[in-house]
mmCIF file of C-alpha atoms in Angstrom:
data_model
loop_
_atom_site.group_PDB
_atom_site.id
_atom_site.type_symbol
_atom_site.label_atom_id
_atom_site.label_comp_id
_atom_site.label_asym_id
_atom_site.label_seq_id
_atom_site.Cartn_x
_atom_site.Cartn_y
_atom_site.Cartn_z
ATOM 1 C CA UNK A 1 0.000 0.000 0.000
ATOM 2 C CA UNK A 2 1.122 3.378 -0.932
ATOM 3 C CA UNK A 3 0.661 6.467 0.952
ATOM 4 C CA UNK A 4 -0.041 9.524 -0.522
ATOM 5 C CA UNK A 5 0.766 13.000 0.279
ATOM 6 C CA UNK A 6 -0.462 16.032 -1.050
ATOM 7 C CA UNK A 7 -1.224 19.502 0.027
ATOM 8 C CA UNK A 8 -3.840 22.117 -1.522
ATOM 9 C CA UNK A 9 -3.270 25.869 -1.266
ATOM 10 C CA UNK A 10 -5.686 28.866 -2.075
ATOM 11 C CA UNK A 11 -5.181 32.459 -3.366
ATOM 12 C CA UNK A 12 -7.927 35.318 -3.275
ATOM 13 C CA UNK A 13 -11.509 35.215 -2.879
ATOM 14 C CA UNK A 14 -14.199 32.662 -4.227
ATOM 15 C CA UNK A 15 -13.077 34.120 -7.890
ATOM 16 C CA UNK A 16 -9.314 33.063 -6.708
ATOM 17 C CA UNK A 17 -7.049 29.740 -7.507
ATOM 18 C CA UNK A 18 -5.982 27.396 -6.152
ATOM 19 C CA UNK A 19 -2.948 24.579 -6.255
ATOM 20 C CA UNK A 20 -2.935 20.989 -5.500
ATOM 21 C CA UNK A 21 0.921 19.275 -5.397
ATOM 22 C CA UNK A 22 2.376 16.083 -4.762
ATOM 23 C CA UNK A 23 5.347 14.410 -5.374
ATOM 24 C CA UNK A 24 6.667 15.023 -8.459
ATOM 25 C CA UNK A 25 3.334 16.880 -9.703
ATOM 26 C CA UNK A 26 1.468 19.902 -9.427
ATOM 27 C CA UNK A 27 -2.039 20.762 -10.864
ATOM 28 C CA UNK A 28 -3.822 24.073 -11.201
ATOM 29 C CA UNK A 29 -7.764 23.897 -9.153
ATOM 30 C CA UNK A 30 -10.317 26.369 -9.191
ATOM 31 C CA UNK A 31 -14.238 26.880 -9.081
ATOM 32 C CA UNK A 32 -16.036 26.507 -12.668
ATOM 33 C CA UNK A 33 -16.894 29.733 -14.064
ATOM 34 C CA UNK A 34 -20.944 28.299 -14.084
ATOM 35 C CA UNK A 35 -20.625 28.500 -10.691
ATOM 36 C CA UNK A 36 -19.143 31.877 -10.467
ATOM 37 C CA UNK A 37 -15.705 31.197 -9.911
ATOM 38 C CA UNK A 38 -13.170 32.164 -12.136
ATOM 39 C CA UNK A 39 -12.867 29.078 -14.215
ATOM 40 C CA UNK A 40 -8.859 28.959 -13.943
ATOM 41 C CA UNK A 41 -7.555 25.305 -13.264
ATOM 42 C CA UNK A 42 -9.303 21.805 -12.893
ATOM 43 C CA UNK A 43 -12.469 21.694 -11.337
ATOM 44 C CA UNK A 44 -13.284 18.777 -8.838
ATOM 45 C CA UNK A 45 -15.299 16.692 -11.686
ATOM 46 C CA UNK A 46 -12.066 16.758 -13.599
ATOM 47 C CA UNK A 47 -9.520 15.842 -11.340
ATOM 48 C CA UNK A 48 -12.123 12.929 -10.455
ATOM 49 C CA UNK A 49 -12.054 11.856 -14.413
ATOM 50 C CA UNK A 50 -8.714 12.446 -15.056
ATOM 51 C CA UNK A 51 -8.255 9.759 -12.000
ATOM 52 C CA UNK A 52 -10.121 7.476 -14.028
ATOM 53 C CA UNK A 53 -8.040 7.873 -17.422
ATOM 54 C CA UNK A 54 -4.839 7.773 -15.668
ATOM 55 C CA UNK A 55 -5.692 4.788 -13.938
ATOM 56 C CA UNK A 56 -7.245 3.178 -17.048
ATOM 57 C CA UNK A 57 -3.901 4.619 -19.162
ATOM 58 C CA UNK A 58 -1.291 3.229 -17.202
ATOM 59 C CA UNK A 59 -3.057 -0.120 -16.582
ATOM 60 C CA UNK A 60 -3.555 -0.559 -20.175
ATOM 61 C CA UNK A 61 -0.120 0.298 -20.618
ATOM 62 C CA UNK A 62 1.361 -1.993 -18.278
ATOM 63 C CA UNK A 63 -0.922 -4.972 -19.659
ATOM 64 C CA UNK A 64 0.154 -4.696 -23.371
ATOM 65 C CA UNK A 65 3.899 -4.251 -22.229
ATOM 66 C CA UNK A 66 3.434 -7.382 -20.198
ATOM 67 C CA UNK A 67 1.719 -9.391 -23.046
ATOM 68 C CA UNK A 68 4.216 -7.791 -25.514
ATOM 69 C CA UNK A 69 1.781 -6.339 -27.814
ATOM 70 C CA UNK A 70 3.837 -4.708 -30.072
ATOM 71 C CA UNK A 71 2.444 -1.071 -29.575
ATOM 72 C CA UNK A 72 3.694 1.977 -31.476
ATOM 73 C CA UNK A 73 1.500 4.640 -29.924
ATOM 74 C CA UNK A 74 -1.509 4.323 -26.692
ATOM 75 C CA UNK A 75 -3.383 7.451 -26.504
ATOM 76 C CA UNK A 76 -7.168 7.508 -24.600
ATOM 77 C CA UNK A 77 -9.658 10.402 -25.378
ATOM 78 C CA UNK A 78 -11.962 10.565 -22.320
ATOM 79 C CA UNK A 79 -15.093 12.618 -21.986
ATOM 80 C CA UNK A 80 -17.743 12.958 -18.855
ATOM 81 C CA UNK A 81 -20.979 13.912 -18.719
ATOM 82 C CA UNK A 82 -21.864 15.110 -14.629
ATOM 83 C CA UNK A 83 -25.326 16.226 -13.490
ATOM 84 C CA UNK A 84 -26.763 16.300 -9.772
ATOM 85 C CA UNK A 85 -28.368 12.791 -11.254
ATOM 86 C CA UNK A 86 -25.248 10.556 -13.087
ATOM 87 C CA UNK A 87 -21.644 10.865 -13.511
ATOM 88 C CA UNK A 88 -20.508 9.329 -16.832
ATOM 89 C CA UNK A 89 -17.244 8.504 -18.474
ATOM 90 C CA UNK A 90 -16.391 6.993 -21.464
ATOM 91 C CA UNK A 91 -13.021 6.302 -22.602
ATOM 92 C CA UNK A 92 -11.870 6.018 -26.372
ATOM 93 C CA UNK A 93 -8.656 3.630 -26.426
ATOM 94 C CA UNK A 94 -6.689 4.296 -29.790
ATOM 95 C CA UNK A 95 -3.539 1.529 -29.582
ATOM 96 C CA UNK A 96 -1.746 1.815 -32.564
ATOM 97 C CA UNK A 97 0.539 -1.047 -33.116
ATOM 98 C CA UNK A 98 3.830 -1.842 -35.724
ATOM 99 C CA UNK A 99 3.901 -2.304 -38.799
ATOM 100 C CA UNK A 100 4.640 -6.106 -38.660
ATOM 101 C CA UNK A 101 2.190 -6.605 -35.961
ATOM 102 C CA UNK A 102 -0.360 -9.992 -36.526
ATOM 103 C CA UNK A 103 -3.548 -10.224 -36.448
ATOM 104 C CA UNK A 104 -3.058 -12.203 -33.113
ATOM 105 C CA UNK A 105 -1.799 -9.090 -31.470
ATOM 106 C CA UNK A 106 -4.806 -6.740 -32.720
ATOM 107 C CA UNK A 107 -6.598 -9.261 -31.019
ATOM 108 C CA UNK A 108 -4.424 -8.903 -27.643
ATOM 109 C CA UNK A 109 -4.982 -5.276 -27.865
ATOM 110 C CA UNK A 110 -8.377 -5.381 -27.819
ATOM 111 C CA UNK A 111 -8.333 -7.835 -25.132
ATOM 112 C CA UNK A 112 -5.732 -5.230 -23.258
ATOM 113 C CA UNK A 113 -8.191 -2.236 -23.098
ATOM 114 C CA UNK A 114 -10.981 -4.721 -22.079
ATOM 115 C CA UNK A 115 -9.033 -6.309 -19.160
ATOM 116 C CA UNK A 116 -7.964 -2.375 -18.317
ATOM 117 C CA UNK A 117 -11.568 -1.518 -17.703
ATOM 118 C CA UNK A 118 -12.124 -4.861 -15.227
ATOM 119 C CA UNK A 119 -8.986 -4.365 -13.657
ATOM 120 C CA UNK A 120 -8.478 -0.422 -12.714
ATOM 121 C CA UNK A 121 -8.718 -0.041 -9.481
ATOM 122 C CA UNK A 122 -9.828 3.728 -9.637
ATOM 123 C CA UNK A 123 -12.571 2.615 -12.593
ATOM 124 C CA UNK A 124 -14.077 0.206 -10.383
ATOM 125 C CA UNK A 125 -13.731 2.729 -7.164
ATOM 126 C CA UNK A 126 -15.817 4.806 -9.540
ATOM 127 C CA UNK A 127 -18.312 2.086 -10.713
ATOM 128 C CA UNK A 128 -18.752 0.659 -7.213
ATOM 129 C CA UNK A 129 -20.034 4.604 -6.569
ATOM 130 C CA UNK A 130 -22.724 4.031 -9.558
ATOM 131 C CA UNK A 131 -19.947 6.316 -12.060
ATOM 132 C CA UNK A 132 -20.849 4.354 -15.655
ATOM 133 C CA UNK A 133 -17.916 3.824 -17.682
ATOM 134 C CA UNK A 134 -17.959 3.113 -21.404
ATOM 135 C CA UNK A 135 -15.107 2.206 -23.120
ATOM 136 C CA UNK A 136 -14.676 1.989 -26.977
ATOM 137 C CA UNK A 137 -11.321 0.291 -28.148
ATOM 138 C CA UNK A 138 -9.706 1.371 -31.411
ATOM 139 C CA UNK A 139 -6.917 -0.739 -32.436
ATOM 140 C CA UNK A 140 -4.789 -0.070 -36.062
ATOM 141 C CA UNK A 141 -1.635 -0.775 -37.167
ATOM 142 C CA UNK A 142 1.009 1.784 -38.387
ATOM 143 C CA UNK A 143 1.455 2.787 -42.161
#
C-alpha cells in the first residue's frame, strides 16, 4: 500500500485559484466559471475523471507491455458527462501497433483495453459509486 501526500493551497476570494501538489506533480484547481468562480484550473469533476483515465492509461499500458503487444503509440480520449443525477465517463482507447504486428496481437490489444476496464482499481472505485464507464477500443496498425 502506498501512501499519498499532497497539500492544496488557495489564493484570493471565491473568484481566486488554487494549487494541489504532490510528489513530483502539481495541478492548477479552481471553481467553474458556471458557478461563479473564475474558471482557472481543474475543477473537482475533472480531477475525479482524469483519476479514471490515468488509472485506465497506465493499466492498459502496463498490460500490453506485459503481453508484448507490439504497440507503437496508446493514446485515450476521455469525456464525462456530470449532473446532480449521473456521472458518466467513457473512454476512447486508440492503440496503434507496428507495422509487422499480426492479427493475433490486434486481437491482444483489444483484449488489453478490455481487461484495463475490469482491472483499474480507480474505474471500479468509480463504478462501485454508480460512475458508468464506457469504453470503446480502437486498435490499427502503423502505415
Amino acid at each position: 500500500m502506498a501512501d499519498i501526500k499532497m497539500t492544496s493551497s488557495w489564493e484570493g476570494g471565491f473568484e481566486g485559484e488554487g494549487r494541489i501538489t504532490g510528489e513530483g506533480w502539481s495541478v492548477g484547481i479552481g471553481i467553474p466559471a458556471d458557478l461563479g468562480g473564475s474558471g482557472a484550473g481543474a475543477s473537482p469533476k475533472e480531477l475525479f475523471t482524469a483519476a479514471t483515465l490515468a488509472c485506465f492509461t497506465a493499466t492498459l499500458r502496463a498490460i500490453t507491455d506485459k503481453k508484448k503487444v507490439p504497440v507503437e503509440k496508446l493514446s485515450v480520449e476521455t469525456s464525462a458527462q456530470a449532473t446532480d443525477d449521473i456521472f458518466a465517463i467513457r473512454h476512447i482507447a486508440r492503440v496503434i501497433l507496428t507495422t509487422w504486428a499480426t492479427d493475433a496481437d490486434a486481437a491482444a490489444a483489444k483484449a488489453a483495453i478490455e481487461t484495463a476496464d475490469k482491472v483499474c482499481i480507480v474505474g471500479n472505485l468509480a463504478k462501485k459509486a454508480g460512475v458508468t464507464i464506457d469504453v470503446k477500443a480502437e486498435v490499427s496498425v502503423a502505415a
